[in-house]
mmCIF file of C-alpha atoms in Angstrom:
data_model
loop_
_atom_site.group_PDB
_atom_site.id
_atom_site.type_symbol
_atom_site.label_atom_id
_atom_site.label_comp_id
_atom_site.label_asym_id
_atom_site.label_seq_id
_atom_site.Cartn_x
_atom_site.Cartn_y
_atom_site.Cartn_z
ATOM 1 C CA UNK L 113 -7.833 -15.590 0.302
ATOM 2 C CA UNK L 114 -5.140 -13.047 -0.465
ATOM 3 C CA UNK L 115 -1.398 -13.325 -0.239
ATOM 4 C CA UNK L 116 1.473 -10.904 -0.612
ATOM 5 C CA UNK L 117 4.309 -11.242 -3.093
ATOM 6 C CA UNK L 118 7.410 -9.134 -2.612
ATOM 7 C CA UNK L 119 7.907 -6.880 -5.647
ATOM 8 C CA UNK L 120 10.181 -8.380 -8.329
ATOM 9 C CA UNK L 121 11.493 -7.223 -11.692
ATOM 10 C CA UNK L 122 9.128 -9.551 -13.551
ATOM 11 C CA UNK L 123 6.108 -7.851 -11.953
ATOM 12 C CA UNK L 124 6.583 -4.631 -13.965
ATOM 13 C CA UNK L 125 4.124 -5.402 -16.765
ATOM 14 C CA UNK L 126 1.360 -6.557 -14.387
ATOM 15 C CA UNK L 127 1.806 -3.584 -12.055
ATOM 16 C CA UNK L 128 1.662 -1.103 -14.915
ATOM 17 C CA UNK L 129 -1.474 -2.756 -16.323
ATOM 18 C CA UNK L 130 -3.066 -2.681 -12.850
ATOM 19 C CA UNK L 131 -2.278 1.023 -12.387
ATOM 20 C CA UNK L 132 -3.577 1.928 -15.860
ATOM 21 C CA UNK L 133 -6.764 -0.105 -15.406
ATOM 22 C CA UNK L 134 -7.492 1.518 -12.038
ATOM 23 C CA UNK L 135 -6.190 5.039 -12.664
ATOM 24 C CA UNK L 136 -9.572 6.766 -12.733
ATOM 25 C CA UNK L 137 -10.859 4.704 -9.810
ATOM 26 C CA UNK L 138 -7.858 5.609 -7.636
ATOM 27 C CA UNK L 139 -8.052 9.286 -8.621
ATOM 28 C CA UNK L 140 -11.465 9.509 -6.965
ATOM 29 C CA UNK L 141 -9.886 8.970 -3.538
ATOM 30 C CA UNK L 142 -6.195 9.931 -3.815
ATOM 31 C CA UNK L 143 -4.242 12.360 -6.000
ATOM 32 C CA UNK L 144 -3.550 11.021 -9.492
ATOM 33 C CA UNK L 145 0.009 9.850 -10.104
ATOM 34 C CA UNK L 146 0.223 11.961 -13.265
ATOM 35 C CA UNK L 147 1.177 11.092 -16.821
ATOM 36 C CA UNK L 148 4.917 11.089 -16.029
ATOM 37 C CA UNK L 149 4.420 8.114 -13.700
ATOM 38 C CA UNK L 150 3.060 6.016 -16.552
ATOM 39 C CA UNK L 151 5.460 7.295 -19.212
ATOM 40 C CA UNK L 152 8.500 6.563 -17.045
ATOM 41 C CA UNK L 153 7.181 3.449 -15.362
ATOM 42 C CA UNK L 154 10.036 1.094 -16.278
ATOM 43 C CA UNK L 155 12.654 3.360 -14.702
ATOM 44 C CA UNK L 156 10.420 3.919 -11.685
ATOM 45 C CA UNK L 157 9.966 0.169 -11.217
ATOM 46 C CA UNK L 158 13.738 -0.328 -11.302
ATOM 47 C CA UNK L 159 14.178 2.490 -8.770
ATOM 48 C CA UNK L 160 11.620 0.853 -6.457
ATOM 49 C CA UNK L 161 13.502 -2.435 -6.651
ATOM 50 C CA UNK L 162 16.758 -0.637 -5.776
ATOM 51 C CA UNK L 163 15.057 1.004 -2.763
ATOM 52 C CA UNK L 164 13.804 -2.401 -1.691
ATOM 53 C CA UNK L 165 17.257 -3.966 -2.091
ATOM 54 C CA UNK L 166 18.688 -1.168 0.068
ATOM 55 C CA UNK L 167 16.103 -1.867 2.805
ATOM 56 C CA UNK L 168 14.580 1.604 2.498
ATOM 57 C CA UNK L 169 11.204 0.238 1.401
ATOM 58 C CA UNK L 170 9.306 -3.042 1.163
ATOM 59 C CA UNK L 171 6.900 -3.285 -1.783
ATOM 60 C CA UNK L 172 4.283 -6.032 -2.144
ATOM 61 C CA UNK L 173 1.643 -7.119 -4.619
ATOM 62 C CA UNK L 174 -1.645 -8.408 -3.268
ATOM 63 C CA UNK L 175 -2.726 -11.439 -5.276
ATOM 64 C CA UNK L 176 -5.512 -13.983 -5.058
ATOM 65 C CA UNK L 177 -5.127 -17.773 -5.139
ATOM 66 C CA UNK L 178 -4.970 -17.712 -8.952
ATOM 67 C CA UNK L 179 -2.181 -15.112 -8.916
ATOM 68 C CA UNK L 180 -4.387 -12.245 -10.130
ATOM 69 C CA UNK L 181 -3.137 -8.837 -9.012
ATOM 70 C CA UNK L 182 -5.734 -7.276 -6.700
ATOM 71 C CA UNK L 183 -3.751 -4.496 -5.100
ATOM 72 C CA UNK L 184 -0.527 -3.219 -3.626
ATOM 73 C CA UNK L 185 0.674 -2.718 -0.069
ATOM 74 C CA UNK L 186 3.950 -0.990 0.715
ATOM 75 C CA UNK L 187 6.146 0.000 3.608
ATOM 76 C CA UNK L 188 8.158 3.082 2.723
ATOM 77 C CA UNK L 189 10.801 5.236 4.365
ATOM 78 C CA UNK L 190 11.969 2.528 6.747
ATOM 79 C CA UNK L 191 13.912 4.184 9.548
ATOM 80 C CA UNK L 192 14.485 3.575 13.265
ATOM 81 C CA UNK L 193 12.167 0.559 13.383
ATOM 82 C CA UNK L 194 9.256 2.339 11.727
ATOM 83 C CA UNK L 195 7.833 2.802 8.228
ATOM 84 C CA UNK L 196 4.900 4.433 6.497
ATOM 85 C CA UNK L 197 2.191 2.104 5.241
ATOM 86 C CA UNK L 198 0.556 2.687 1.878
ATOM 87 C CA UNK L 199 -1.965 0.500 0.068
ATOM 88 C CA UNK L 200 -4.410 0.427 -2.790
ATOM 89 C CA UNK L 201 -6.844 -2.190 -4.010
ATOM 90 C CA UNK L 202 -8.246 -2.232 -7.520
ATOM 91 C CA UNK L 203 -11.879 -1.482 -8.232
ATOM 92 C CA UNK L 204 -12.792 -5.120 -8.962
ATOM 93 C CA UNK L 205 -11.620 -6.207 -5.494
ATOM 94 C CA UNK L 206 -12.880 -3.203 -3.516
ATOM 95 C CA UNK L 207 -15.310 -3.790 -0.672
ATOM 96 C CA UNK L 208 -14.432 -7.469 -0.305
ATOM 97 C CA UNK L 209 -12.024 -7.339 2.646
ATOM 98 C CA UNK L 210 -8.934 -7.500 0.444
ATOM 99 C CA UNK L 211 -7.333 -4.324 1.807
ATOM 100 C CA UNK L 212 -8.067 -5.305 5.409
ATOM 101 C CA UNK L 213 -6.489 -8.736 4.904
ATOM 102 C CA UNK L 214 -3.485 -7.335 3.023
ATOM 103 C CA UNK L 215 -2.784 -4.712 5.692
ATOM 104 C CA UNK L 216 -3.072 -7.385 8.406
ATOM 105 C CA UNK L 217 -0.525 -9.526 6.576
ATOM 106 C CA UNK L 218 1.915 -6.672 5.966
ATOM 107 C CA UNK L 219 1.687 -5.725 9.657
ATOM 108 C CA UNK L 220 2.658 -9.299 10.520
ATOM 109 C CA UNK L 221 5.549 -9.229 8.040
ATOM 110 C CA UNK L 222 6.660 -5.813 9.274
ATOM 111 C CA UNK L 223 7.270 -7.209 12.734
ATOM 112 C CA UNK L 224 8.479 -10.697 11.897
ATOM 113 C CA UNK L 225 10.388 -10.416 8.623
ATOM 114 C CA UNK L 226 11.455 -6.766 8.614
ATOM 115 C CA UNK L 227 12.028 -6.199 12.328
ATOM 116 C CA UNK L 228 9.852 -3.088 12.512
ATOM 117 C CA UNK L 229 8.198 -1.997 15.738
ATOM 118 C CA UNK L 230 5.643 0.516 14.448
ATOM 119 C CA UNK L 231 3.886 1.734 11.324
ATOM 120 C CA UNK L 232 2.274 5.037 10.457
ATOM 121 C CA UNK L 233 -0.316 5.765 7.782
ATOM 122 C CA UNK L 234 -2.298 8.778 6.618
ATOM 123 C CA UNK L 235 -5.775 9.094 5.171
ATOM 124 C CA UNK L 236 -8.026 11.922 4.173
ATOM 125 C CA UNK L 237 -10.997 12.373 6.481
ATOM 126 C CA UNK L 238 -13.416 11.639 3.661
ATOM 127 C CA UNK L 239 -11.798 8.305 2.696
ATOM 128 C CA UNK L 240 -13.943 6.180 4.981
ATOM 129 C CA UNK L 241 -12.904 2.906 3.344
ATOM 130 C CA UNK L 242 -9.216 3.557 3.976
ATOM 131 C CA UNK L 243 -9.821 4.713 7.528
ATOM 132 C CA UNK L 244 -11.905 1.596 8.209
ATOM 133 C CA UNK L 245 -9.101 -0.662 6.966
ATOM 134 C CA UNK L 246 -6.641 1.034 9.310
ATOM 135 C CA UNK L 247 -8.965 0.928 12.312
ATOM 136 C CA UNK L 248 -9.789 -2.756 11.725
ATOM 137 C CA UNK L 249 -6.046 -3.392 11.858
ATOM 138 C CA UNK L 250 -5.517 -1.711 15.243
ATOM 139 C CA UNK L 251 -4.193 1.602 13.948
ATOM 140 C CA UNK L 252 -5.128 4.562 16.117
ATOM 141 C CA UNK L 253 -5.388 8.228 15.213
ATOM 142 C CA UNK L 254 -2.451 10.225 16.542
ATOM 143 C CA UNK L 255 -3.029 13.616 14.942
ATOM 144 C CA UNK L 256 -4.849 15.606 12.315
ATOM 145 C CA UNK L 257 -2.727 16.385 9.276
ATOM 146 C CA UNK L 258 -3.358 17.648 5.755
ATOM 147 C CA UNK L 259 -3.143 14.976 3.051
ATOM 148 C CA UNK L 260 -2.575 16.322 -0.450
ATOM 149 C CA UNK L 261 -4.106 19.627 0.639
ATOM 150 C CA UNK L 262 -7.207 17.988 2.134
ATOM 151 C CA UNK L 263 -8.131 17.437 5.792
ATOM 152 C CA UNK L 264 -6.701 14.165 7.014
ATOM 153 C CA UNK L 265 -5.433 12.130 9.916
ATOM 154 C CA UNK L 266 -2.225 10.288 10.774
ATOM 155 C CA UNK L 267 -2.527 6.818 12.270
ATOM 156 C CA UNK L 268 0.000 4.700 14.151
ATOM 157 C CA UNK L 269 0.223 1.044 15.063
ATOM 158 C CA UNK L 270 2.759 -0.542 17.372
ATOM 159 C CA UNK L 271 2.831 -4.190 18.402
ATOM 160 C CA UNK L 272 3.513 -5.622 14.979
ATOM 161 C CA UNK L 273 3.995 -9.234 14.010
ATOM 162 C CA UNK L 274 0.794 -10.778 15.316
#
């Protein structure tokens, strides 16, 4: 079973370790964050917390029953009842339904706790795992769009909170 924890200041060390451990794995599917991300991580973490406090974003860690960090799921650019969904699951937890469960839970929270009415997400066409997670969570394709210079699609889901 997975659960979401809202990002806190004391998560910084675990999040950085998770990102370092999975850097090469993530880079196979999405653009690498770059060395500056890791070098300036503490300031970035503080900036994310400030964005969260301002209600601009909602950041979550995906953890298992033992509290082990398995992934991240975020709602960014909250505006007019909508936000963009982003998520990543570490290599050790990939292919086990973790992302699908985490996205389902954040969709519920988006509607119930954050008062959102819709979410959007993007995926490259060749990222079948990501597209499957979105489709299993009732996201539908709304348009083709480039993602980091690659062919991709934009998804949307309304009816949040259940």
